C-alpha cells in the first residue's frame, strides 16, 4: 500500500454519519465549501505528518471540487498549509475532476501550474468524455490519471467499459502518467486492470473507508499479512 485517500463525512448530531452526497452540494451553493475544503486539507496534512512520524511511509490524496478552487483555495493557501503542517509537498496529491479541465479557464490553468510549482502532485479522474484525448490532456500538468469507478464496475461483463478502460490506460501510458483504477471490488476486476496495465488500484476489495484513528493498525496488520504471503 502506497497511499490513502481522504474522504469527508459529517457526524450529524441527529442523523448520525452522513455521506457527502447529502451535504456537499449545499456547501457549494452556500459558499461553505471553501472553509470546509480548507479544513479537510489541513486535517489531512496533519494526519500524513503524524503517520510518517510513526514510521508509516504513506502518501495522501485529497479530492477537490471546482468550486473549492474558484472560491478560495489559492496556491498561497496551499503553501501555507504545507508549511504549517510540515509535510513535504510530494506526499500530497490533489484530485480534480475532468470537468474542471474541460472549462479550460485562465484561472484554472494558472492554478494548476502554481500547485505543480509547489511540488504537489495532481490527479485527474477521467470519465471518458469525447475530450479525453492525448492532445487534450497533455496541455495540463497532471501526474496521475484515474479511471472512474463507473467503468470498473462492469468492466468484466461490458465490452464498452473494457474498451474505455483500455483507451484511458493507453492515454496514460503515452503521457507517462501513473494510471489508477478506482472502485475495484472483486478479484476479477483486480486481475483485469493489472493485466491491462494499471499501475495502482483502489477500492473496497482492499478496504472500505475507515477512520484515521484505525488506519495505522490496518496498515500494520496488512504489512504482516503481505510479509507472510510473500
Short mmCIF file of C-alpha atoms in Angstrom, two decimals:
data_model
loop_
_atom_site.label_atom_id
_atom_site.label_comp_id
_atom_site.label_asym_id
_atom_site.label_seq_id
_atom_site.Cartn_x
_atom_site.Cartn_y
_atom_site.Cartn_z
CA UNK A 1 0.00 0.00 0.00
CA UNK A 2 1.43 3.35 -1.05
CA UNK A 3 -1.31 5.91 -0.43
CA UNK A 4 -4.67 6.65 1.16
CA UNK A 5 -7.50 8.92 0.08
CA UNK A 6 -9.11 11.37 2.49
CA UNK A 7 -12.92 11.23 2.45
CA UNK A 8 -15.13 13.74 4.26
CA UNK A 9 -18.04 12.57 6.41
CA UNK A 10 -20.40 14.57 8.64
CA UNK A 11 -21.22 13.09 12.01
CA UNK A 12 -24.61 14.80 12.31
CA UNK A 13 -25.92 15.11 15.92
CA UNK A 14 -29.38 13.84 14.88
CA UNK A 15 -28.89 11.86 11.67
CA UNK A 16 -25.56 10.24 12.51
CA UNK A 17 -22.91 9.57 9.87
CA UNK A 18 -23.89 11.49 6.74
CA UNK A 19 -22.38 10.86 3.30
CA UNK A 20 -21.01 13.80 1.27
CA UNK A 21 -23.61 13.46 -1.49
CA UNK A 22 -26.17 14.67 1.07
CA UNK A 23 -24.39 17.86 2.07
CA UNK A 24 -21.58 18.83 -0.32
CA UNK A 25 -23.96 20.40 -2.85
CA UNK A 26 -25.40 22.57 -0.06
CA UNK A 27 -21.90 23.60 0.97
CA UNK A 28 -21.12 24.53 -2.63
CA UNK A 29 -24.29 26.56 -3.05
CA UNK A 30 -23.81 28.47 0.21
CA UNK A 31 -20.10 29.10 -0.19
CA UNK A 32 -19.18 26.93 2.80
CA UNK A 33 -17.26 24.58 0.52
CA UNK A 34 -14.17 26.81 0.74
CA UNK A 35 -13.72 26.67 4.56
CA UNK A 36 -14.78 23.00 4.66
CA UNK A 37 -12.31 22.12 1.92
CA UNK A 38 -9.51 24.01 3.64
CA UNK A 39 -10.27 22.25 6.93
CA UNK A 40 -10.22 18.83 5.22
CA UNK A 41 -6.92 19.61 3.51
CA UNK A 42 -5.28 20.91 6.67
CA UNK A 43 -6.52 17.93 8.71
CA UNK A 44 -5.29 15.52 6.04
CA UNK A 45 -1.83 17.08 6.00
CA UNK A 46 -1.59 16.92 9.81
CA UNK A 47 -2.58 13.26 9.59
CA UNK A 48 0.08 12.45 6.99
CA UNK A 49 2.72 14.05 9.19
CA UNK A 50 1.51 12.01 12.17
CA UNK A 51 1.61 8.75 10.21
CA UNK A 52 5.05 9.42 8.79
CA UNK A 53 6.44 10.33 12.20
CA UNK A 54 5.10 6.96 13.37
CA UNK A 55 7.02 5.22 10.58
CA UNK A 56 4.22 4.76 8.03
CA UNK A 57 5.55 5.65 4.58
CA UNK A 58 2.20 6.67 3.18
CA UNK A 59 1.06 9.45 0.86
CA UNK A 60 -2.39 11.02 0.83
CA UNK A 61 -4.83 12.07 -1.87
CA UNK A 62 -7.47 14.75 -1.28
CA UNK A 63 -10.44 15.43 -3.56
CA UNK A 64 -11.18 18.98 -4.62
CA UNK A 65 -14.29 20.35 -6.28
CA UNK A 66 -14.12 23.05 -8.93
CA UNK A 67 -15.91 25.45 -6.60
CA UNK A 68 -13.25 24.98 -3.94
CA UNK A 69 -10.63 26.11 -6.40
CA UNK A 70 -12.73 29.01 -7.65
CA UNK A 71 -13.74 30.18 -4.17
CA UNK A 72 -10.59 30.45 -2.22
CA UNK A 73 -8.12 27.55 -2.32
CA UNK A 74 -5.27 29.57 -3.75
CA UNK A 75 -1.78 28.22 -4.19
CA UNK A 76 -0.71 30.61 -1.42
CA UNK A 77 -3.23 29.00 0.95
CA UNK A 78 -1.94 25.57 -0.02
CA UNK A 79 1.67 26.64 0.52
CA UNK A 80 0.75 27.99 3.96
CA UNK A 81 -0.94 24.70 4.91
CA UNK A 82 2.12 22.71 3.82
CA UNK A 83 4.39 24.98 5.86
CA UNK A 84 2.10 24.88 8.89
CA UNK A 85 1.78 21.09 8.91
CA UNK A 86 5.40 20.46 7.99
CA UNK A 87 4.83 17.86 5.30
CA UNK A 88 6.75 17.58 2.07
CA UNK A 89 4.69 18.63 -0.95
CA UNK A 90 5.25 15.37 -2.91
CA UNK A 91 3.48 13.43 -0.14
CA UNK A 92 0.23 15.14 -1.18
CA UNK A 93 -1.89 14.55 -4.29
CA UNK A 94 -4.82 16.80 -5.12
CA UNK A 95 -7.53 15.06 -7.11
CA UNK A 96 -9.64 17.06 -9.54
CA UNK A 97 -12.38 16.08 -11.94
CA UNK A 98 -12.08 16.09 -15.68
CA UNK A 99 -14.92 18.60 -15.72
CA UNK A 100 -12.65 21.25 -14.23
CA UNK A 101 -10.15 20.77 -17.05
CA UNK A 102 -12.91 20.93 -19.64
CA UNK A 103 -13.57 24.53 -18.64
CA UNK A 104 -10.01 25.47 -19.65
CA UNK A 105 -10.28 28.87 -17.96
CA UNK A 106 -7.23 31.03 -17.40
CA UNK A 107 -7.86 30.83 -13.64
CA UNK A 108 -7.88 27.02 -13.68
CA UNK A 109 -4.75 26.67 -15.81
CA UNK A 110 -2.89 29.22 -13.70
CA UNK A 111 -3.95 27.44 -10.50
CA UNK A 112 -2.80 24.04 -11.81
CA UNK A 113 0.66 25.33 -12.70
CA UNK A 114 1.01 27.17 -9.39
CA UNK A 115 0.17 24.00 -7.45
CA UNK A 116 2.56 21.98 -9.59
CA UNK A 117 5.32 24.51 -8.90
CA UNK A 118 4.87 23.83 -5.16
CA UNK A 119 5.72 20.18 -5.78
CA UNK A 120 2.23 18.84 -5.05
CA UNK A 121 1.04 16.05 -7.35
CA UNK A 122 -2.12 16.44 -9.42
CA UNK A 123 -4.54 13.68 -10.32
CA UNK A 124 -7.47 13.84 -12.75
CA UNK A 125 -10.43 11.47 -12.76
CA UNK A 126 -11.12 10.56 -16.38
CA UNK A 127 -14.78 9.95 -17.14
CA UNK A 128 -14.05 9.08 -20.77
CA UNK A 129 -15.70 12.06 -22.39
CA UNK A 130 -15.12 12.95 -26.02
CA UNK A 131 -12.33 15.26 -24.88
CA UNK A 132 -10.40 12.55 -23.02
CA UNK A 133 -7.67 12.52 -25.63
CA UNK A 134 -3.90 12.57 -25.71
CA UNK A 135 -3.75 16.04 -27.25
CA UNK A 136 -6.22 17.43 -24.73
CA UNK A 137 -4.72 16.11 -21.51
CA UNK A 138 -1.10 16.83 -22.36
CA UNK A 139 -1.83 20.56 -22.01
CA UNK A 140 -2.26 20.19 -18.26
CA UNK A 141 0.45 19.49 -15.64
CA UNK A 142 -1.11 16.34 -14.16
CA UNK A 143 0.81 13.37 -12.78
CA UNK A 144 -1.93 10.76 -12.40
CA UNK A 145 -4.96 9.74 -14.44
CA UNK A 146 -7.66 7.81 -12.60
CA UNK A 147 -10.23 5.57 -14.24
CA UNK A 148 -13.65 6.40 -12.83
CA UNK A 149 -15.35 3.63 -10.86
CA UNK A 150 -18.32 3.70 -13.24
CA UNK A 151 -16.16 1.95 -15.86
CA UNK A 152 -14.64 -0.54 -13.43
CA UNK A 153 -17.99 -1.73 -12.07
CA UNK A 154 -18.95 -3.68 -15.23
CA UNK A 155 -15.54 -3.98 -16.86
CA UNK A 156 -15.73 -7.79 -16.82
CA UNK A 157 -19.13 -8.03 -18.50
CA UNK A 158 -19.42 -4.87 -20.61
CA UNK A 159 -17.11 -4.71 -23.68
CA UNK A 160 -17.74 -0.97 -23.99
CA UNK A 161 -16.46 -0.31 -20.47
CA UNK A 162 -13.48 -2.58 -21.10
CA UNK A 163 -12.65 -0.61 -24.26
CA UNK A 164 -12.84 2.71 -22.39
CA UNK A 165 -10.55 1.36 -19.69
CA UNK A 166 -8.02 0.26 -22.31
CA UNK A 167 -8.24 3.66 -24.01
CA UNK A 168 -7.61 5.58 -20.79
CA UNK A 169 -4.68 3.32 -19.91
CA UNK A 170 -3.22 3.93 -23.38
CA UNK A 171 -3.53 7.70 -22.93
CA UNK A 172 -1.83 7.48 -19.55
CA UNK A 173 1.00 5.40 -20.96
CA UNK A 174 1.52 7.85 -23.84
CA UNK A 175 1.73 10.78 -21.43
CA UNK A 176 3.88 8.85 -18.94
CA UNK A 177 1.26 9.30 -16.23
CA UNK A 178 0.52 6.87 -13.44
CA UNK A 179 -2.77 5.10 -14.13
CA UNK A 180 -5.04 4.29 -11.19
CA UNK A 181 -8.25 2.24 -11.30
CA UNK A 182 -10.92 3.37 -8.84
CA UNK A 183 -13.68 1.26 -7.35
CA UNK A 184 -12.07 -2.18 -7.55
CA UNK A 185 -14.29 -4.51 -5.53
CA UNK A 186 -13.65 -8.02 -6.86
CA UNK A 187 -10.68 -10.25 -7.61
CA UNK A 188 -11.79 -10.41 -11.25
CA UNK A 189 -11.72 -6.63 -11.59
CA UNK A 190 -8.31 -6.51 -9.94
CA UNK A 191 -6.92 -9.13 -12.32
CA UNK A 192 -8.33 -7.29 -15.34
CA UNK A 193 -6.81 -3.90 -14.53
CA UNK A 194 -3.50 -5.49 -13.59
CA UNK A 195 -3.35 -7.45 -16.83
CA UNK A 196 -4.23 -4.36 -18.85
CA UNK A 197 -1.52 -2.16 -17.38
CA UNK A 198 -2.85 -0.14 -14.44
CA UNK A 199 -0.10 0.99 -12.10
CA UNK A 200 -2.22 1.28 -8.96
CA UNK A 201 -5.69 0.29 -7.82
CA UNK A 202 -8.05 1.33 -5.05
CA UNK A 203 -11.41 0.20 -3.80
CA UNK A 204 -13.37 -1.89 -1.34
CA UNK A 205 -11.53 -5.05 -2.43
CA UNK A 206 -8.73 -3.82 -0.17
CA UNK A 207 -10.68 -1.90 2.46
CA UNK A 208 -13.87 0.02 3.00
CA UNK A 209 -13.40 3.58 4.30
CA UNK A 210 -12.04 3.55 7.84
CA UNK A 211 -11.44 6.31 10.42
CA UNK A 212 -7.97 7.84 10.51
CA UNK A 213 -7.51 6.55 14.07
CA UNK A 214 -7.86 2.96 12.79
CA UNK A 215 -5.61 3.34 9.77
CA UNK A 216 -2.26 2.74 11.47
CA UNK A 217 -3.42 -0.60 12.86
CA UNK A 218 -4.86 -1.52 9.45
CA UNK A 219 -1.51 -0.78 7.80
CA UNK A 220 0.44 -2.76 10.37
CA UNK A 221 -1.85 -5.79 10.05
CA UNK A 222 -1.70 -5.73 6.27
CA UNK A 223 2.07 -5.34 6.26
CA UNK A 224 2.32 -8.51 8.35
CA UNK A 225 -0.10 -10.32 6.05
CA UNK A 226 1.88 -9.24 3.00
CA UNK A 227 5.11 -10.47 4.62
CA UNK A 228 3.70 -13.91 5.33
CA UNK A 229 2.17 -14.25 1.87
CA UNK A 230 5.35 -13.20 0.06
#
